[in-house]
Structure formats: structure tokens, C-alpha cells
Short mmCIF file of C-alpha atoms in Angstrom, two decimals:
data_model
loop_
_atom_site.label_atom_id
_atom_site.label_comp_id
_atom_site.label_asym_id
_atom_site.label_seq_id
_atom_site.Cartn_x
_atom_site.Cartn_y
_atom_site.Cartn_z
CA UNK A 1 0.00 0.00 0.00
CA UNK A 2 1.24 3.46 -0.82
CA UNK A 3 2.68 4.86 2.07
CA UNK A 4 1.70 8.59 3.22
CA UNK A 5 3.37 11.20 1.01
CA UNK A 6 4.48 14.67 3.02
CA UNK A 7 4.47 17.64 0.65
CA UNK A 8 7.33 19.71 1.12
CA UNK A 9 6.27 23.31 2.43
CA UNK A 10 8.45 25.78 3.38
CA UNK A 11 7.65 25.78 7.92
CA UNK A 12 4.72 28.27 8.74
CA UNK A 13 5.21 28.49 12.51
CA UNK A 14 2.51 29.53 14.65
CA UNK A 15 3.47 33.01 15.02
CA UNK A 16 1.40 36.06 16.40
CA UNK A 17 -1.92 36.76 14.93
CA UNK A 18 -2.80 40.78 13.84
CA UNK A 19 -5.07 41.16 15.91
CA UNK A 20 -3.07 40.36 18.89
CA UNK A 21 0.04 41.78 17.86
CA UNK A 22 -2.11 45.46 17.05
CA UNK A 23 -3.02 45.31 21.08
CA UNK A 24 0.28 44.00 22.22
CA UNK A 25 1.88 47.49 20.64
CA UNK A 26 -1.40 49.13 22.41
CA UNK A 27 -0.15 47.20 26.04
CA UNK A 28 3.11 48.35 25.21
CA UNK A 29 2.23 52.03 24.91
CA UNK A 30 0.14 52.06 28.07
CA UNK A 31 2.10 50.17 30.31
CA UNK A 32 4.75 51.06 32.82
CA UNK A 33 6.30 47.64 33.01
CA UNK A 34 6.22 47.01 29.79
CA UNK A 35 8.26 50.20 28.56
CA UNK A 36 10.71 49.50 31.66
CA UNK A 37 11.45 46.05 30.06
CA UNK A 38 11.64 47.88 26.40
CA UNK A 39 14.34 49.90 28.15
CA UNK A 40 16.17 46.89 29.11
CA UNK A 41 16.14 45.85 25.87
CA UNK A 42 14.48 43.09 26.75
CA UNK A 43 11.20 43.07 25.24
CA UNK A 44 12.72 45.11 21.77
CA UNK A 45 14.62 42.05 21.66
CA UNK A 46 11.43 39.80 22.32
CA UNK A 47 9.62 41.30 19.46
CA UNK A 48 12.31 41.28 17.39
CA UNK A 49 12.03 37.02 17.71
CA UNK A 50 8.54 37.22 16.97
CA UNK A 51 8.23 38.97 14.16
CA UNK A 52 11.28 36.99 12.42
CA UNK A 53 9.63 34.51 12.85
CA UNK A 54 12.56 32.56 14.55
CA UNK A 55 10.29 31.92 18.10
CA UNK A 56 6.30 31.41 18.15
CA UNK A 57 4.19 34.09 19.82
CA UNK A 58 2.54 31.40 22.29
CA UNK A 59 5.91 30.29 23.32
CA UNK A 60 7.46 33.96 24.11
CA UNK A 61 4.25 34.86 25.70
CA UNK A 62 4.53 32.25 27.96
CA UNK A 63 8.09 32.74 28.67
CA UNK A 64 7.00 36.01 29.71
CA UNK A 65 4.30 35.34 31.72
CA UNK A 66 6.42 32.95 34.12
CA UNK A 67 8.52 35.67 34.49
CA UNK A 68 5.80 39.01 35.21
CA UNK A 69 3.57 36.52 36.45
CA UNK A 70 3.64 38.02 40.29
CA UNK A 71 3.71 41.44 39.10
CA UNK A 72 0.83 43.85 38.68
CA UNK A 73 0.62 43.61 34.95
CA UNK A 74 -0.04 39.90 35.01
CA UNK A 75 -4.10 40.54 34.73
CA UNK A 76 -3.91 42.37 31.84
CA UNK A 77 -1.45 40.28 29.62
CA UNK A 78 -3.48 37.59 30.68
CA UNK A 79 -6.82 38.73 29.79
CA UNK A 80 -5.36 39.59 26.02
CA UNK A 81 -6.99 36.36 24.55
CA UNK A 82 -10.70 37.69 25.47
CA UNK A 83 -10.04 40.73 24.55
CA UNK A 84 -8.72 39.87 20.77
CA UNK A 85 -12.17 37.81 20.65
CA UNK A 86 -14.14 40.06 21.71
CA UNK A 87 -13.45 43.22 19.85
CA UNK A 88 -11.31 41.89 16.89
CA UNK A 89 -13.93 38.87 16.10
CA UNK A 90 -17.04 39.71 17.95
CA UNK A 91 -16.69 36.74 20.46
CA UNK A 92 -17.66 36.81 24.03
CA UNK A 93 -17.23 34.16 26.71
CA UNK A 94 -18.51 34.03 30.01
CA UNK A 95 -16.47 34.75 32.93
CA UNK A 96 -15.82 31.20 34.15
CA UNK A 97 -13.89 30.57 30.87
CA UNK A 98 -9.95 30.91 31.57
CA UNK A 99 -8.86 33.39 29.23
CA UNK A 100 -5.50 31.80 29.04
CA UNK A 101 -6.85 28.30 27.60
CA UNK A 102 -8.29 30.42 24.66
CA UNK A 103 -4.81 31.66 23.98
CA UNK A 104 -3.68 28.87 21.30
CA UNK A 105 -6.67 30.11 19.00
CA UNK A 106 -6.91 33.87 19.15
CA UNK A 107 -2.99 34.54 19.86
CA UNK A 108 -0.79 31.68 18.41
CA UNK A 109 -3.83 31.27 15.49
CA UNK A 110 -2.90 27.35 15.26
CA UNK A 111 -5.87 26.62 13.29
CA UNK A 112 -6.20 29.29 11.11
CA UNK A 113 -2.94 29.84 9.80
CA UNK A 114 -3.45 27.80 6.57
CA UNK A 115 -6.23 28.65 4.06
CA UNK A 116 -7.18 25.20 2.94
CA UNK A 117 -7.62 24.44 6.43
CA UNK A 118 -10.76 27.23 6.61
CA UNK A 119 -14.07 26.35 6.64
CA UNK A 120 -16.04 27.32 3.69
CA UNK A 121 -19.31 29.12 4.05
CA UNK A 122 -21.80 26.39 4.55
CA UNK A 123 -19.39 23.55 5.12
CA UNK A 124 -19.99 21.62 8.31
CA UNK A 125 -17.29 20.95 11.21
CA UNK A 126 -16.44 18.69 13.58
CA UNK A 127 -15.38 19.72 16.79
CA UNK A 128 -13.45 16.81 18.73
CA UNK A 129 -11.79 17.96 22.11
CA UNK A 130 -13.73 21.56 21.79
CA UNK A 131 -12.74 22.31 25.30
CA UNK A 132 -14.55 26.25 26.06
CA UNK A 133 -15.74 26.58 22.13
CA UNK A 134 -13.16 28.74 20.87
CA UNK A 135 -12.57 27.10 17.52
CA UNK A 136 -16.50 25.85 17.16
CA UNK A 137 -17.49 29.77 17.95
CA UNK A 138 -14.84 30.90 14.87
CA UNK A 139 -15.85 28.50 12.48
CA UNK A 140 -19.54 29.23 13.21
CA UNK A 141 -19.50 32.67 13.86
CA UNK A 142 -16.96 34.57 11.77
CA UNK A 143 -15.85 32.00 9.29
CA UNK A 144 -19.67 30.79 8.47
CA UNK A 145 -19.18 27.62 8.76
CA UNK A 146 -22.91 25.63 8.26
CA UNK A 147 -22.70 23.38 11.06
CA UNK A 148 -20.73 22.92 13.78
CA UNK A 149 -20.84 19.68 15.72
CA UNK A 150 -18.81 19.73 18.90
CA UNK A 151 -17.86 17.24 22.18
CA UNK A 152 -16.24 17.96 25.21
CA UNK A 153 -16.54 15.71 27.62
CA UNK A 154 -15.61 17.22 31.18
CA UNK A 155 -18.97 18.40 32.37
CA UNK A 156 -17.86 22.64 34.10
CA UNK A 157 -16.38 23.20 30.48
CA UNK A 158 -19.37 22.06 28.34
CA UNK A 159 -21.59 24.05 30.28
CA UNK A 160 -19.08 27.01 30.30
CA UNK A 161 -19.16 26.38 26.13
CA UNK A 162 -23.11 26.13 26.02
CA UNK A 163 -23.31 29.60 28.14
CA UNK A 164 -20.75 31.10 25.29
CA UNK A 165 -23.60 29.41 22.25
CA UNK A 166 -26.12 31.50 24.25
CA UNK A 167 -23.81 34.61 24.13
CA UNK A 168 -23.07 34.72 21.06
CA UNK A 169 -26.22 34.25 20.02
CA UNK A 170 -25.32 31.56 17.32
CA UNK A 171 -27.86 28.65 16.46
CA UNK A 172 -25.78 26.16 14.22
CA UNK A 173 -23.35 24.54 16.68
CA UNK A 174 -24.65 21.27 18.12
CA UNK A 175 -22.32 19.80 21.53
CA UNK A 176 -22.52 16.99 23.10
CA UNK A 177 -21.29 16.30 26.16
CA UNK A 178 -19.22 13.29 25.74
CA UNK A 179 -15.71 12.28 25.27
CA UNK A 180 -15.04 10.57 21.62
CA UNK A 181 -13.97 7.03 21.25
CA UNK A 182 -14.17 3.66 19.81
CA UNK A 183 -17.02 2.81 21.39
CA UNK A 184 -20.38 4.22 22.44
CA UNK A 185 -19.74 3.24 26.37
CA UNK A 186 -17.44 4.99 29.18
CA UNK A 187 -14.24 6.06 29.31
CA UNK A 188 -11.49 6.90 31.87
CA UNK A 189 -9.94 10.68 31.96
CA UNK A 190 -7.24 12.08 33.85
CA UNK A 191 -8.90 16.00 34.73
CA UNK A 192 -5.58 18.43 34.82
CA UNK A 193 -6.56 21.86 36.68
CA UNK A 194 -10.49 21.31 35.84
CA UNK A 195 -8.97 22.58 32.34
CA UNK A 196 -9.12 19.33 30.24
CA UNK A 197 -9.25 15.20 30.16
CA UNK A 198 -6.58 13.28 29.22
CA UNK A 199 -5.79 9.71 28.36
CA UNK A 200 -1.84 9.93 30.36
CA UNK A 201 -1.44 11.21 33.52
CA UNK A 202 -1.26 11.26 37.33
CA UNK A 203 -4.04 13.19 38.83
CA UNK A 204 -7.56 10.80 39.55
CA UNK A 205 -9.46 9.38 36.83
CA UNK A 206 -13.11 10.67 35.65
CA UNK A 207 -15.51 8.11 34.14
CA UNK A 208 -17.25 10.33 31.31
CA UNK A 209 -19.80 9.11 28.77
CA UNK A 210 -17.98 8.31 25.22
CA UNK A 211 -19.37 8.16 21.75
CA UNK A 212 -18.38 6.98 18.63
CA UNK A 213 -18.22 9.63 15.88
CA UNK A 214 -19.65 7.55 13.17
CA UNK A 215 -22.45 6.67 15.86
CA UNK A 216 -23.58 10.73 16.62
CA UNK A 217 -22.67 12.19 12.83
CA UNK A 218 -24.28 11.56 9.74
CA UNK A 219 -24.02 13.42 6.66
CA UNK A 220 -21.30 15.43 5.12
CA UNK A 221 -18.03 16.66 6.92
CA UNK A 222 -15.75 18.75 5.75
CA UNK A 223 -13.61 19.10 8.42
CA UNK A 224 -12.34 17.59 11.47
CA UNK A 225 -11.08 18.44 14.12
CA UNK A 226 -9.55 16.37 16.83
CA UNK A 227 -7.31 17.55 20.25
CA UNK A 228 -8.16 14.73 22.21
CA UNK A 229 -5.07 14.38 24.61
CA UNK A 230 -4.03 10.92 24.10
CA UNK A 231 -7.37 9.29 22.58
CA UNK A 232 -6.36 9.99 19.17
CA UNK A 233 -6.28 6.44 17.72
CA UNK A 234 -9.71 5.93 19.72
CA UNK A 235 -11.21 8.75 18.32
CA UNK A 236 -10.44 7.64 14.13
CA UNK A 237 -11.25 4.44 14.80
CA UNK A 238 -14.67 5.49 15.85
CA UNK A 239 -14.62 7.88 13.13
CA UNK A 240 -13.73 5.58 10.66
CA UNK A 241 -16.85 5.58 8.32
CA UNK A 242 -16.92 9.37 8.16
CA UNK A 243 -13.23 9.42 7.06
CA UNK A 244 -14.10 6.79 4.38
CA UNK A 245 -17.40 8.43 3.15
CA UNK A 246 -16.62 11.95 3.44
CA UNK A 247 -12.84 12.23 3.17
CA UNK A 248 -12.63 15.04 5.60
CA UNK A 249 -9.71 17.46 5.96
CA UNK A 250 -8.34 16.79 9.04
CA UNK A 251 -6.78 18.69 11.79
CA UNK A 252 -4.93 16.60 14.53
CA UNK A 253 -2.72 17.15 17.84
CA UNK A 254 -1.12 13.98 18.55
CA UNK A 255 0.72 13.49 22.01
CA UNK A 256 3.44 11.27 21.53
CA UNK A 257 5.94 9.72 18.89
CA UNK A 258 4.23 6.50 18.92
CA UNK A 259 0.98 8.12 18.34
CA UNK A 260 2.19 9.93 15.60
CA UNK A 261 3.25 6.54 13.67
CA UNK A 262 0.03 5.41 14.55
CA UNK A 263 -2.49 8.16 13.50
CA UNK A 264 -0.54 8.36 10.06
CA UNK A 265 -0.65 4.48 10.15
CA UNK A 266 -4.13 4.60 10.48
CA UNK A 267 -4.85 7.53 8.04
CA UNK A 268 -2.68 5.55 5.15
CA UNK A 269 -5.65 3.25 4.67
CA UNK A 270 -8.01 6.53 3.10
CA UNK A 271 -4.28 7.85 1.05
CA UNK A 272 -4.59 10.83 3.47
CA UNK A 273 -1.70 13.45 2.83
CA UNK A 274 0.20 15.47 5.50
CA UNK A 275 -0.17 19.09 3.96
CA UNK A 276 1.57 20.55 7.09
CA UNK A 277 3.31 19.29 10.24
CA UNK A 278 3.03 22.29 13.16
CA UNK A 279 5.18 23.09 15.19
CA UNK A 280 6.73 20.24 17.69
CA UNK A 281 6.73 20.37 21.48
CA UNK A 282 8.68 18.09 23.60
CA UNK A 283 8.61 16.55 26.80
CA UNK A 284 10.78 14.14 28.88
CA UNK A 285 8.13 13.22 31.43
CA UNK A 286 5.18 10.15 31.14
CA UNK A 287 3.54 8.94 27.50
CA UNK A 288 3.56 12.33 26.25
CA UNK A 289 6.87 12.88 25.10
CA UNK A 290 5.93 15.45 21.97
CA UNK A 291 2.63 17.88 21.18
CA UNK A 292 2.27 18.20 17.36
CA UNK A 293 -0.62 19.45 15.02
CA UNK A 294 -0.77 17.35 11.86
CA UNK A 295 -3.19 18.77 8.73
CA UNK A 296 -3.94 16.46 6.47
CA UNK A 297 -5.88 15.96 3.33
#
């Protein structure tokens, strides 16, 4: 069997969006500790990384963070994600949502970064691992996407996502609260912070209600989603007649070596192509030993 071809692209990192780049020169401005690290040369030098391209915004925004955390500014550089939604793409979110966890969508634009990888007005989307909405609420809200159909399976969040529907006023994204798998029965989740489930870890186990894609979806899909912390194998094999039928484009986060071998493994069967690989995180600790988006088609 032909074995999965990668295209050869030249690296589009996750860099800063526009949006949040135009109000990090606003913070800049209007901020006293932010103009005393300019003069250290500091956060000139910061900048300078970003918009070369040679660090990711999400990364240096971090680093930063760890370091101002304690100080007074550490409210407002960490209520930047909300803000970017909410006045850049008309996006609110209730209070309980974490503005940080919304960071990887409105800041580092992981999803959006690619054109192909857009919905299409009309087109319908599925959600997999939708967490507080963030990417259901673009794709349904400012990218007009036709349907949305979402699942996140940690019970605070999905209510947290169905107050942001309600918001946003928005009538065409369907969640389910439910973890996807292989099967249409339970599963076990490891719950880090109250932020999200995971297949790996240490902290105590959650049994939440799973479902099989192909068992909850009918119709046409144009795109799918999946950031399912571990259960990525689960979550194609239970997704395996909508790949087949519908030939999605798919968008990925795998959460280990091995599980990299073994989505594209899987994905070889349907002469999927990698169109991008994102950028790579690593870790030395437990299963997860590397965080990488993969965008196939």
C-alpha cells in the first residue's frame, strides 16, 4: 500500500496573529512595566524574535508570563486572549472561561494559519476535544461555517461552552457532552486543573460518557477536528466511516511519537496526505513525550 506522502512546504510556525500583535503594541504604549522592560532591551529584543519569525508568539508569551507573572501587569497580559475575541472577532465568553486556555486560537492562530484548512461558508465541522468553544465559535461565527458539531466531555467546560452558544447568540453549533472514542460506552480521563481530560497522567481518573463519531454524525463533513489528549487512535477508529465516506480534511494534535506513527498508520488506509506538520513540542516526562498538530488531506 502506498505509504503517506508529506508535501514539502516551506515551515509556517505559529506566530502572532494581527489582531493580537495590534493590542500588544497598544499594552506596550500604556504600560509602565512594559516600557521598563523595552528599556532593558528586553522586550525590543522579544519582538524582534517574533516577528522573524525565529520563536512562536505562544511560546514567548509564555516565557513572559512565568517571568511578570507576580507582578501587577499579570491581569492584563493575561486577559489579552478575550479581549482579541471580543473586539477583533465579535466573540464573548462568560467569565468562568480561563482566558488563558483560549490563547492557542486567538494569539498563536494554530488553526487558522493555513487557508485550505478554513471552513467554507456552509461547510460543516467537527469539533473533537472543543474544550470552552473557541474554535467551534470561529468557524460558526466569523468564518460561516454551516454546522458545527462539537464534544467535550468534562462536564464545568461544556456548560461554560453552552453559556458562550447563548452569548453569542449563534444557532448552528450542536455539543454533546461526551468524550469521543471507539465505542459508544465509558471512558477513563485524567482531569488536569479542571482545564481538560486526558488519556496519560497522574491526577484521579473521571468516568465520562464516550461516543463513537460515526455513531452521533451523519451526513457530510468537511472538516475535522480532533485535540483529544491521548485518545487519538480511539477517536479515528470510531470515526472511521466518516473518514471513508466523506474524506474530511483533518486537523490533529497527537501526544506522543508513537501516536504519531500510529495516527498516520491509520490515516494511510483513506491515502490521506500530510499538507503541514506544526510546530513540535517536547517533553521528557510520562507517554507524552511530543505535542504536534498534523493537517492532512
Amino acid at each position: 500500500m502506498e505509504q503517506v506522502t508529506f508535501i514539502n512546504r516551506k515551515e509556517q510556525e505559529s506566530t502572532v496573529s494581527s489582531p493580537a500583535m495590534d493590542y500588544l503594541n497598544i499594552f506596550v504604549r500604556g504600560n509602565r512595566l512594559a516600557k521598563k522592560m523595552i528599556w532593558k532591551n528586553r522586550y525590543f529584543r522579544d519582538l524582534g524574535d517574533i516577528y522573524s519569525r525565529r520563536i512562536s508568539f505562544s511560546e514567548k508569551i509564555r516565557d513572559i508570563l512565568s517571568t511578570e507573572v507576580k507582578k501587577s501587569n499579570f491581569k492584563e497580559w493575561s486577559d489579552f486572549p478575550k479581549k482579541i475575541a471580543r473586539e477583533h472577532y465579535g466573540i464573548e465568553f462568560p467569565h468562568e472561561t480561563p482566558s488563558l486556555a483560549l490563547q492557542e486560537v486567538f494569539m498563536a492562530n494554530i488553526y487558522f494559519s493555513f487557508p485550505e484548512f478554513i471552513p467554507e461558508k456552509g461547510e460543516t465541522v467537527v469539533d473533537a476535544g472543543s474544550q470552552y468553544g473557541d474554535y467551534s465559535l470561529l468557524c460558526s461565527k466569523v468564518y460561516g461555517a454551516g454546522k458545527v458539531i462539537s464534544f467535550e466531555p468534562l462536564e464545568h467546560i461544556y456548560d461554560a461552552f453552552v453559556r458562550a452558544v447563548q452569548m453569542n447568540s449563534v444557532n448552528n453549533i450542536e455539543i454533546h457532552n461526551a468524550a469521543v472514542s471507539s465505542s459508544d460506552s465509558t471512558v477513563e480521563i485524567h482531569n488536569f486543573d479542571g482545564q481538560m481530560g486526558s488519556k496519560f497522567g497522574n491526577s484521579p481518573t473521571k468516568a465520562v460518557k464516550s461516543v463513537k463519531l460515526d455513531s452521533v454524525v451523519s451526513g457530510q463533513v468537511d472538516i475535522l477536528k480532533i485535540d483529544v489528549e491521548g485518545f487519538e487512535i480511539d477517536a479515528l477508529e470510531g470515526a472511521r466511516r466518516i473518514i471513508k465516506e466523506n474524506h474530511p480534511k483533518i486537523i490533529i494534535e497527537v501526544h506522543s511519537r508513537d501516536l504519531k506513527r500510529k495516527t498516520l498508520n491509520l490515516l494511510e488506509e483513506y491515502e490521506y496526505i500530510v499538507i503541514h506538520e506544526g510546530r513540535k513540542a517536547y517533553s521528557t516526562s510520562g507517554h507524552i513525550d511530543m505535542i504536534q498538530n498534523l493537517y492532512l488531506y
